[in-house]
Structures are given as C-alpha cells and as structure tokens.
Short mmCIF file of C-alpha atoms in Angstrom, two decimals:
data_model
loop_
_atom_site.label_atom_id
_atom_site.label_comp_id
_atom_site.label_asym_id
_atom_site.label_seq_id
_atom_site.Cartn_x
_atom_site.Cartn_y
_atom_site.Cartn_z
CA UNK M 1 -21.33 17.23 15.92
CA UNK M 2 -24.66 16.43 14.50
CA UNK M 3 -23.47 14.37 11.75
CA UNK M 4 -24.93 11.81 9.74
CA UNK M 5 -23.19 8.88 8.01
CA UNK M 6 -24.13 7.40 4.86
CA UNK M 7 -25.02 3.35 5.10
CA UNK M 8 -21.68 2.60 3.89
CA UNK M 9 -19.68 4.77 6.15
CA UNK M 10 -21.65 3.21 9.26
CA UNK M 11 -20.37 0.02 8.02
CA UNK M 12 -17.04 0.52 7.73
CA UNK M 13 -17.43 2.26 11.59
CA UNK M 14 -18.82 -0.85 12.48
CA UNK M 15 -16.54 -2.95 11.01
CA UNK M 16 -13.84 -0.81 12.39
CA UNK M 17 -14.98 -1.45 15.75
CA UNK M 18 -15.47 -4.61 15.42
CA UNK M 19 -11.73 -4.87 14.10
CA UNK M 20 -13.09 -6.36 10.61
CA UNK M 21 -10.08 -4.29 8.78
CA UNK M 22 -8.90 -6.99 6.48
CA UNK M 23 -7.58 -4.86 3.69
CA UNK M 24 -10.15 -4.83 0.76
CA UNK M 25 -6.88 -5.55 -1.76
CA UNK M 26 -5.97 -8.56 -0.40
CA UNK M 27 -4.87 -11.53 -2.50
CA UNK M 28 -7.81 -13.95 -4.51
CA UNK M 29 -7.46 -16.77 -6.53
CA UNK M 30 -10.10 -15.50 -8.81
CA UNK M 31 -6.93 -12.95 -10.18
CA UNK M 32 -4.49 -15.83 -10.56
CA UNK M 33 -6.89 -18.36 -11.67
CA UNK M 34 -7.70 -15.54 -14.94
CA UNK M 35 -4.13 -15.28 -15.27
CA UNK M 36 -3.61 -18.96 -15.58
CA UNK M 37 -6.40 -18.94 -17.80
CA UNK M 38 -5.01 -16.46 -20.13
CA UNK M 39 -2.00 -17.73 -20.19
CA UNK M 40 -3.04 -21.15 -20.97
CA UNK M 41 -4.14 -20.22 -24.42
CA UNK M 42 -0.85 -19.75 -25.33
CA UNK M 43 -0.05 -23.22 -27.44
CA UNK M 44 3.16 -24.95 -26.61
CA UNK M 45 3.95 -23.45 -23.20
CA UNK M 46 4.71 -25.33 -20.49
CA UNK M 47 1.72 -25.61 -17.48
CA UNK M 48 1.36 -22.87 -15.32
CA UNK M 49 3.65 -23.35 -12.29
CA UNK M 50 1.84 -22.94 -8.72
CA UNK M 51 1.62 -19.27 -7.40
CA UNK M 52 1.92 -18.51 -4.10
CA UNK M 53 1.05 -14.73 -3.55
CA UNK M 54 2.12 -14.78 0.16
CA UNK M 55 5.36 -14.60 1.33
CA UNK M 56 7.06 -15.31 5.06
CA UNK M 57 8.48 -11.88 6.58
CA UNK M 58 12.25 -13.52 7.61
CA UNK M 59 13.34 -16.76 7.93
CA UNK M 60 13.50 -15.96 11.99
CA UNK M 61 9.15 -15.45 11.51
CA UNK M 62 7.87 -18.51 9.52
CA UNK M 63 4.64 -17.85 10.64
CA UNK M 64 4.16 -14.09 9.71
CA UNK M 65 3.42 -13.61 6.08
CA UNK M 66 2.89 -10.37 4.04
CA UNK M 67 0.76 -10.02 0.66
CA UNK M 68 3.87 -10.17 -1.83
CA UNK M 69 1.70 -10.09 -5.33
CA UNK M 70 -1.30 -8.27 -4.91
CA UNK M 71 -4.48 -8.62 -7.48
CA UNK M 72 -3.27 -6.32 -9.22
CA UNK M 73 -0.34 -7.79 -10.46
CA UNK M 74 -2.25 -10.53 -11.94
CA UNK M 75 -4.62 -8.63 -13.31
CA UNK M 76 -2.05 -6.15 -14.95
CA UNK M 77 0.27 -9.07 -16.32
CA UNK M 78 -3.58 -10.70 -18.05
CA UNK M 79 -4.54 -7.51 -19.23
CA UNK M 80 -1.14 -7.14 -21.06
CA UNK M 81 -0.90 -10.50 -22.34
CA UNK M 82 -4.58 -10.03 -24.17
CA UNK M 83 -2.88 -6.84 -25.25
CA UNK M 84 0.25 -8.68 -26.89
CA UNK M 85 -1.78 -11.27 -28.05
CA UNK M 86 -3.61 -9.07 -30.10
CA UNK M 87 -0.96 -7.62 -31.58
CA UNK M 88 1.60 -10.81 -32.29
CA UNK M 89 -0.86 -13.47 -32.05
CA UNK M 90 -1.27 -16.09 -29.77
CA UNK M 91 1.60 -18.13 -31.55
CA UNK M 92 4.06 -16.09 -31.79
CA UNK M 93 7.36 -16.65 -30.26
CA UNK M 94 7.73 -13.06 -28.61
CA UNK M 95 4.76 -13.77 -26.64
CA UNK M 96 5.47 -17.39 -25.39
CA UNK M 97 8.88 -15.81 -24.79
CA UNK M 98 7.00 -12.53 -22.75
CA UNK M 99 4.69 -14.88 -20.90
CA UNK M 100 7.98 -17.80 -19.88
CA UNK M 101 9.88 -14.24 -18.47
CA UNK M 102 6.28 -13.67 -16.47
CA UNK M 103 6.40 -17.16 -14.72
CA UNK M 104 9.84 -15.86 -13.48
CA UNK M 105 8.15 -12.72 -12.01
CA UNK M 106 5.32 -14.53 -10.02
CA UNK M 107 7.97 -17.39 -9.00
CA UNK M 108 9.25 -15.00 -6.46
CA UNK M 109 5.86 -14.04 -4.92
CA UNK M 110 6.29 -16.92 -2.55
CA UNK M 111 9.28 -15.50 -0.75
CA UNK M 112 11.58 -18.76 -1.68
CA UNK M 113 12.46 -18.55 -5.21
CA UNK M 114 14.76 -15.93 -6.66
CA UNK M 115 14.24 -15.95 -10.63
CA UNK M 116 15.07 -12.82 -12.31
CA UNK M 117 14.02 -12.74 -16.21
CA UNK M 118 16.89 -12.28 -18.64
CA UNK M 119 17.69 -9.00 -20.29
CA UNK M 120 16.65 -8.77 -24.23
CA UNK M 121 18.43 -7.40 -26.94
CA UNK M 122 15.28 -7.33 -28.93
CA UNK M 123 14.41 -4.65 -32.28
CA UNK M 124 11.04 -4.37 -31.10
CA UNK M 125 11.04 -1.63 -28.42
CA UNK M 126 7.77 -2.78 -27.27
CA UNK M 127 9.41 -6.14 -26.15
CA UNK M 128 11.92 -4.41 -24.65
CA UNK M 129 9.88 -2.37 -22.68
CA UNK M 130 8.20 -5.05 -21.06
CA UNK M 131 11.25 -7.40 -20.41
CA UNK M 132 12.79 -4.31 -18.56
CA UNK M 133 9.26 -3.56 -16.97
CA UNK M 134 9.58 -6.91 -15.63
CA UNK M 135 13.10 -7.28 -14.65
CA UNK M 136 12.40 -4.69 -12.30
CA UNK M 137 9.24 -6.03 -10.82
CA UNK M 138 10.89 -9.38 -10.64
CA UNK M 139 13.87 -7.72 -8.44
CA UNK M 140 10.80 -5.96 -6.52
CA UNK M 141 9.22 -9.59 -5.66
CA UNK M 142 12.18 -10.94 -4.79
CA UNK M 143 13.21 -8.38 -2.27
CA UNK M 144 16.00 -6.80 -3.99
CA UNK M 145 14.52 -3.79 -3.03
CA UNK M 146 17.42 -0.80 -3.82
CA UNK M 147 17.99 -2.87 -7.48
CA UNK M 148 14.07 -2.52 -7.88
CA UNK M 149 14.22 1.37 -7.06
CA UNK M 150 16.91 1.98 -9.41
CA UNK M 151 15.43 -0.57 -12.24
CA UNK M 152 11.85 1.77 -12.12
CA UNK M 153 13.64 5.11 -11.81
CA UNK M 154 15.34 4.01 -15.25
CA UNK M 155 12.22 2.81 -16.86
CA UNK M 156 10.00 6.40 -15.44
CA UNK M 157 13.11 8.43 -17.17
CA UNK M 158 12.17 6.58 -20.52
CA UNK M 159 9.26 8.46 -22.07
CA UNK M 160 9.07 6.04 -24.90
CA UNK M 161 7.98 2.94 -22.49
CA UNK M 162 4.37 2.37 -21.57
CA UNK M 163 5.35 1.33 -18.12
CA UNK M 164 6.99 5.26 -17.65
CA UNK M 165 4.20 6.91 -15.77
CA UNK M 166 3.61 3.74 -13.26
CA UNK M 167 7.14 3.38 -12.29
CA UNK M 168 7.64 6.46 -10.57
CA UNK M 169 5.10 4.92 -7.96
CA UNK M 170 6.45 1.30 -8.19
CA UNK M 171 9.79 2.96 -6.92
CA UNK M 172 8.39 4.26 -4.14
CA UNK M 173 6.23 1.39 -3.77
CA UNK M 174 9.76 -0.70 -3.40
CA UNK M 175 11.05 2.26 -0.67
CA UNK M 176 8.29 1.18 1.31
CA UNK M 177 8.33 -2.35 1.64
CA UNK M 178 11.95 -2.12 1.97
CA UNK M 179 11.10 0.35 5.29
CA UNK M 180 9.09 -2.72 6.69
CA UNK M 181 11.06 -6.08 5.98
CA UNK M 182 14.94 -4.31 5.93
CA UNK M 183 14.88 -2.98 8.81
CA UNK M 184 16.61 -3.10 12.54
CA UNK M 185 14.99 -5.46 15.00
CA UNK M 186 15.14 -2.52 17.60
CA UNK M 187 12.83 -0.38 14.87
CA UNK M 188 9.00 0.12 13.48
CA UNK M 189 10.58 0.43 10.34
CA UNK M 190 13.91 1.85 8.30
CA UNK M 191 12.99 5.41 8.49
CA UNK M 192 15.55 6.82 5.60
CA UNK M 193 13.75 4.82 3.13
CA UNK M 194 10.14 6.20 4.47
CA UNK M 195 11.23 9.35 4.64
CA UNK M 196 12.10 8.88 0.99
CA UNK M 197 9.02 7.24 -0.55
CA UNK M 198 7.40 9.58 1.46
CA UNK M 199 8.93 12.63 -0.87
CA UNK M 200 8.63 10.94 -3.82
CA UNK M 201 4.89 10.28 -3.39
CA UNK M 202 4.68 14.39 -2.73
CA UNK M 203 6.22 14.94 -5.73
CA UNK M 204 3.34 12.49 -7.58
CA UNK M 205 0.52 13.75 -5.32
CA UNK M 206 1.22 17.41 -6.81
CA UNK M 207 2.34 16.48 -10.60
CA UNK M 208 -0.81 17.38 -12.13
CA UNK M 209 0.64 15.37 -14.86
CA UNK M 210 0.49 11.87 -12.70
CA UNK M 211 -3.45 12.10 -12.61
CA UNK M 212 -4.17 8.59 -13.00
CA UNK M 213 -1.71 8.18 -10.11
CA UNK M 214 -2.94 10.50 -7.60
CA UNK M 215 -5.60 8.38 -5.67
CA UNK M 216 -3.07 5.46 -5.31
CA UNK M 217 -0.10 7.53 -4.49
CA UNK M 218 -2.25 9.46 -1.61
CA UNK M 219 -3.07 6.20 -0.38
CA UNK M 220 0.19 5.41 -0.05
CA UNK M 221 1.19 8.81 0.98
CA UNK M 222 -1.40 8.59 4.06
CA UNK M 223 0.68 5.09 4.98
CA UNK M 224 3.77 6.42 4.95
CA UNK M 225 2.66 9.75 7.24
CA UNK M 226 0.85 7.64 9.57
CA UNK M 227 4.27 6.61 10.50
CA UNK M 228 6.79 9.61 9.84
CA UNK M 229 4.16 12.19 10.45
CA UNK M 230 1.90 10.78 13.45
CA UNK M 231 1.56 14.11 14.77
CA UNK M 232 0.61 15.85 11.76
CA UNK M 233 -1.87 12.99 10.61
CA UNK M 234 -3.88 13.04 13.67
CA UNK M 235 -5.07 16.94 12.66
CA UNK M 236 -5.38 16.20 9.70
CA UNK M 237 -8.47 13.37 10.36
CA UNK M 238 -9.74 15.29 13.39
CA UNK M 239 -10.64 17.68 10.05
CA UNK M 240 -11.77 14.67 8.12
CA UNK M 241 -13.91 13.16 10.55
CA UNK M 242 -15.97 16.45 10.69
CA UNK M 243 -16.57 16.89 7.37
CA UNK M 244 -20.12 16.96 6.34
CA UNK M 245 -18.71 14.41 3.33
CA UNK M 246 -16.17 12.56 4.10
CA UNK M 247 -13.45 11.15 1.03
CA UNK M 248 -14.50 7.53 -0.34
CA UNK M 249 -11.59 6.09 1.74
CA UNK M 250 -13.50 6.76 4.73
CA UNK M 251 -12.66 3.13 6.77
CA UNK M 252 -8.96 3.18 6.08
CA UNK M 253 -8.93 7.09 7.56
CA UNK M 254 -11.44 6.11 10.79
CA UNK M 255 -9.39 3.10 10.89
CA UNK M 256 -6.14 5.04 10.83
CA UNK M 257 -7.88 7.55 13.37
CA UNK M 258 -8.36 5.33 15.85
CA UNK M 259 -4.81 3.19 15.57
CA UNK M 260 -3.25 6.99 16.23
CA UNK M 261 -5.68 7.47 19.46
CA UNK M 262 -4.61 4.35 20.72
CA UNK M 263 -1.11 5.60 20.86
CA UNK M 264 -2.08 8.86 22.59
CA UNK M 265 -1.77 10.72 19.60
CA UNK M 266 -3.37 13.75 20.15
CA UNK M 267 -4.57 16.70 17.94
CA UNK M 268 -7.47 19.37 17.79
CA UNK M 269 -10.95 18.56 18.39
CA UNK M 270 -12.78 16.07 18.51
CA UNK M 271 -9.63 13.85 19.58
CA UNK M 272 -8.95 16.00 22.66
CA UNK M 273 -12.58 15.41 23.33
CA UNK M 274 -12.39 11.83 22.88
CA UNK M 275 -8.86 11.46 24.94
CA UNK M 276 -10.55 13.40 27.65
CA UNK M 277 -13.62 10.84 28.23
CA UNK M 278 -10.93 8.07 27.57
CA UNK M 279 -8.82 9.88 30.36
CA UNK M 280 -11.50 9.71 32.74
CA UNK M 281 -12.11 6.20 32.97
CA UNK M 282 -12.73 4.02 36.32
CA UNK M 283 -10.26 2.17 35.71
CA UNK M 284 -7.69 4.86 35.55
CA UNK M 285 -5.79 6.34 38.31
CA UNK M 286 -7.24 8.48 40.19
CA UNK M 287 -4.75 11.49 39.71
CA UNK M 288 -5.29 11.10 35.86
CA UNK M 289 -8.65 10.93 35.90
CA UNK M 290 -8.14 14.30 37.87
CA UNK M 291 -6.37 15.88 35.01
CA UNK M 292 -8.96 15.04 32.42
CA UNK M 293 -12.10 16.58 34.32
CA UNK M 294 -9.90 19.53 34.76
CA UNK M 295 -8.97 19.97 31.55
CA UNK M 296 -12.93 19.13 30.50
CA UNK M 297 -14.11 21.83 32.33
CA UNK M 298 -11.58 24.01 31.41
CA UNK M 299 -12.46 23.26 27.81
CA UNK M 300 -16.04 23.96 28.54
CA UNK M 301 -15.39 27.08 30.10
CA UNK M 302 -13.15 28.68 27.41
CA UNK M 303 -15.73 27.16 24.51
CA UNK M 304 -19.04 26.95 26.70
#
C-alpha cells in the first residue's frame, strides 16, 4: 500500500512476528516493592505480608496462572495511602486501620486466600468511601465476581465517592474476568457476561463525561469484540492497518489482526489479499489452492 511505519511500529511488527506479545501491563515487583515501602512508614503496623500477584486459573489447572493484581493496583492503593497520609497523618488510627483493610485486598491476589475487609460505620465519609471502594475490589480479587459487579455499580451510583467515575469500568472489568474463569468447559468463555461488559463499556466509550476512561475502556472494548464481534473486528483493522497513522495501540491491534487471520476471519482488503496468498500455499491442497488463484485473478480483473 506504500506505507511506511514509524521505528516503533516496526518493532512491535517484529515483535509480533516473532510472538514477543507479553502484555506490556504485566505484574513487577518494582509496584509492590513501593507499596511495601509506603506502607512501611506507617508506625505500629504489622510487616507487610507476602504478595503474590498471580493466581492459578482452577484447582483442575495448577499450572495455568492469570495476572490477578495488576501494577496498577499497587500503584493506586500507594498513591492513596500518600494521599491519606497527608491528610490524617502517618499515625493516625484511620490510616493504620485503611492500610490493615488493604492487606486483606492484596491477600486474595494469590488465588488461595479469601479475606474480605469489614464494613465501617465510620462519620468520615471519606473513610467510608474507601472501605466500600475496597470491599468491592477485595470481592473482585477473590473471584466473587457477580458480588464485585453489584459492590461497583453501588459505589458509581454514589456521586459523593471519589472512586464513582472508576467503578463503572471496574464493573465491567469484573464481567470480564468472570467470562474467562466461570465459564463451561465446552466454551471460549461465558458469553452473557461478555455480551454485557461489552455494553457497558459502549455506554463509557460514548459518555463524553467518562473522558479519563475512554482509552482504557476501548481497550477493553476491543477485547471483548475480538471475541463477541470477530467478524466485525476484522473490518474494522483491515481499516486500521491502512491508515497513513495508525492509533498508539498499534501492536495489540496487528497483534489482534493476525490472531483473527489465523482463524480464517475474513474481511475487506488487505485480509482477502493476505488469505488469498495464504490460500495458495504448496502445502495446501491442490483444489484450494485452485480457489484462491481464481478468486486472485478475479480480484485483479474487477480492480486491475
């Protein structure tokens, strides 16, 4: 098509096809080693219990493990405990009280515990923000997936918390990995509960008031699609593999691109161009390597 990528777009090709597609979000201990840290300032707590962020997929598959705590829980849960500490003080008893409920959040990211913080009856609305902020993402953690939906959908209904506008997300967040670990053997994944984070993400994607949600929620969006939508999504990055500028999350799409040719996905051009040379491989049959020059030079003809 006469396109040029930039340096960092033939890089991610190349690690593409090279199958170097180890997500760029995937757990560090740098994130809960600053956590720790933070939270070690904090006089008469107890030491930091070990945090595993991994977690096995079912009891039946010890040895498949999923990314239960991301960095960004860690770095969320520091960022708010600077933000506490600030305004109680390191030695106040609301905050060791916030940060003990915290060690109950990360104690499910392993898979094994299942330690859900208690509710508060507290005066300060702040503290009881976060307590039911982390109820919820305790419930998420520890797989309790449909309690975690309806814990966030209560929090994004209360305008007065700060965790309001994330929640929304979190909920849908919780529809998704409850598509991929509650699911039938026989299935890819539950599809009632992907086909309903993937209408709650819509409705983010086109709130112009979720802004500072939109590039996380389309992320997610493009996920979910690339499984309810397979179809669909294959146009859709035929058009955004020939644009003269392609959107920052240019290896994910390729990446994404590719995954759907594999599975004979099929769409406009160029993936009927690039089924048709596949097609036409000596090591296919004969009859369907037939079909493809036909349909090549059919092509050709009707486009020239």
């Amino acid at each position: 098509s006469g396109l040029k990528l930039t340096d960092q777009q033939q890089k991610a090709a190349l690690d593409v096809w090279s199958r170097n597609v180890v997500p760029e979000t995937a757990a560090g201990d740098d994130a809960i080693a600053r956590w720790s840290e933070a939270r070690g300032k904090i006089p008469n707590l107890p030491p930091a219990p070990a945090i595993s962020p991994y977690a096995v997929v079912s009891e039946d598959q010890p040895y498949f493990q999923y990314l239960n705590c991301p960095n960004d829980a860690f770095q969320n849960a520091t960022k708010t405990l600077d933000d506490r500490a600030a305004q109680f003080g390191l030695g106040n008893a609301n905050l060791r009280e916030w940060a003990s409920a915290q060690d109950q959040v990360f104690a499910n990211c392993g898979g094994e515990a299942h330690a859900i913080p208690a509710t508060i009856n507290s005066g300060n609305a702040l503290l009881h923000a976060d307590r039911n902020y982390q109820i919820a993402a305790a419930h998420f953690y520890a797989r309790d997936f449909d309690e975690a939906v309806i814990q966030f959908d209560a929090i994004a209904k209360d305008r007065a918390s700060p965790w309001s506008g994330i929640s929304s997300y979190l909920a849908a967040r919780a529809l998704v990995r409850k598509a991929n670990l509650v699911r039938k053997d026989t299935e890819q994944f539950d599809r009632a509960a992907m086909s309903e984070a993937q209408k709650r993400l819509e409705t983010i994607v086109a709130d112009p008031r979720a802004g500072s949600l939109h590039e996380a929620a389309a992320k997610l969006l493009n996920f979910v699609r690339f499984r309810t939508e397979p179809d669909k999504r294959v146009v859709e990055l035929d058009r955004v593999i020939l644009q003269a500028n392609p959107p920052t999350n240019f290896k994910q799409n390729f990446w994404d691109y590719v995954l759907l040719l594999s599975r004979g996905e099929q769409g406009e051009d160029p993936s009927d161009w690039v089924q048709t040379f596949h097609g036409m491989r000596s090591n296919y049959a004969a009859a369907s390597r037939d079909e493809a020059a036909k349909h090549s030079i059919a092509q050709w003809q009707e486009t020239k």
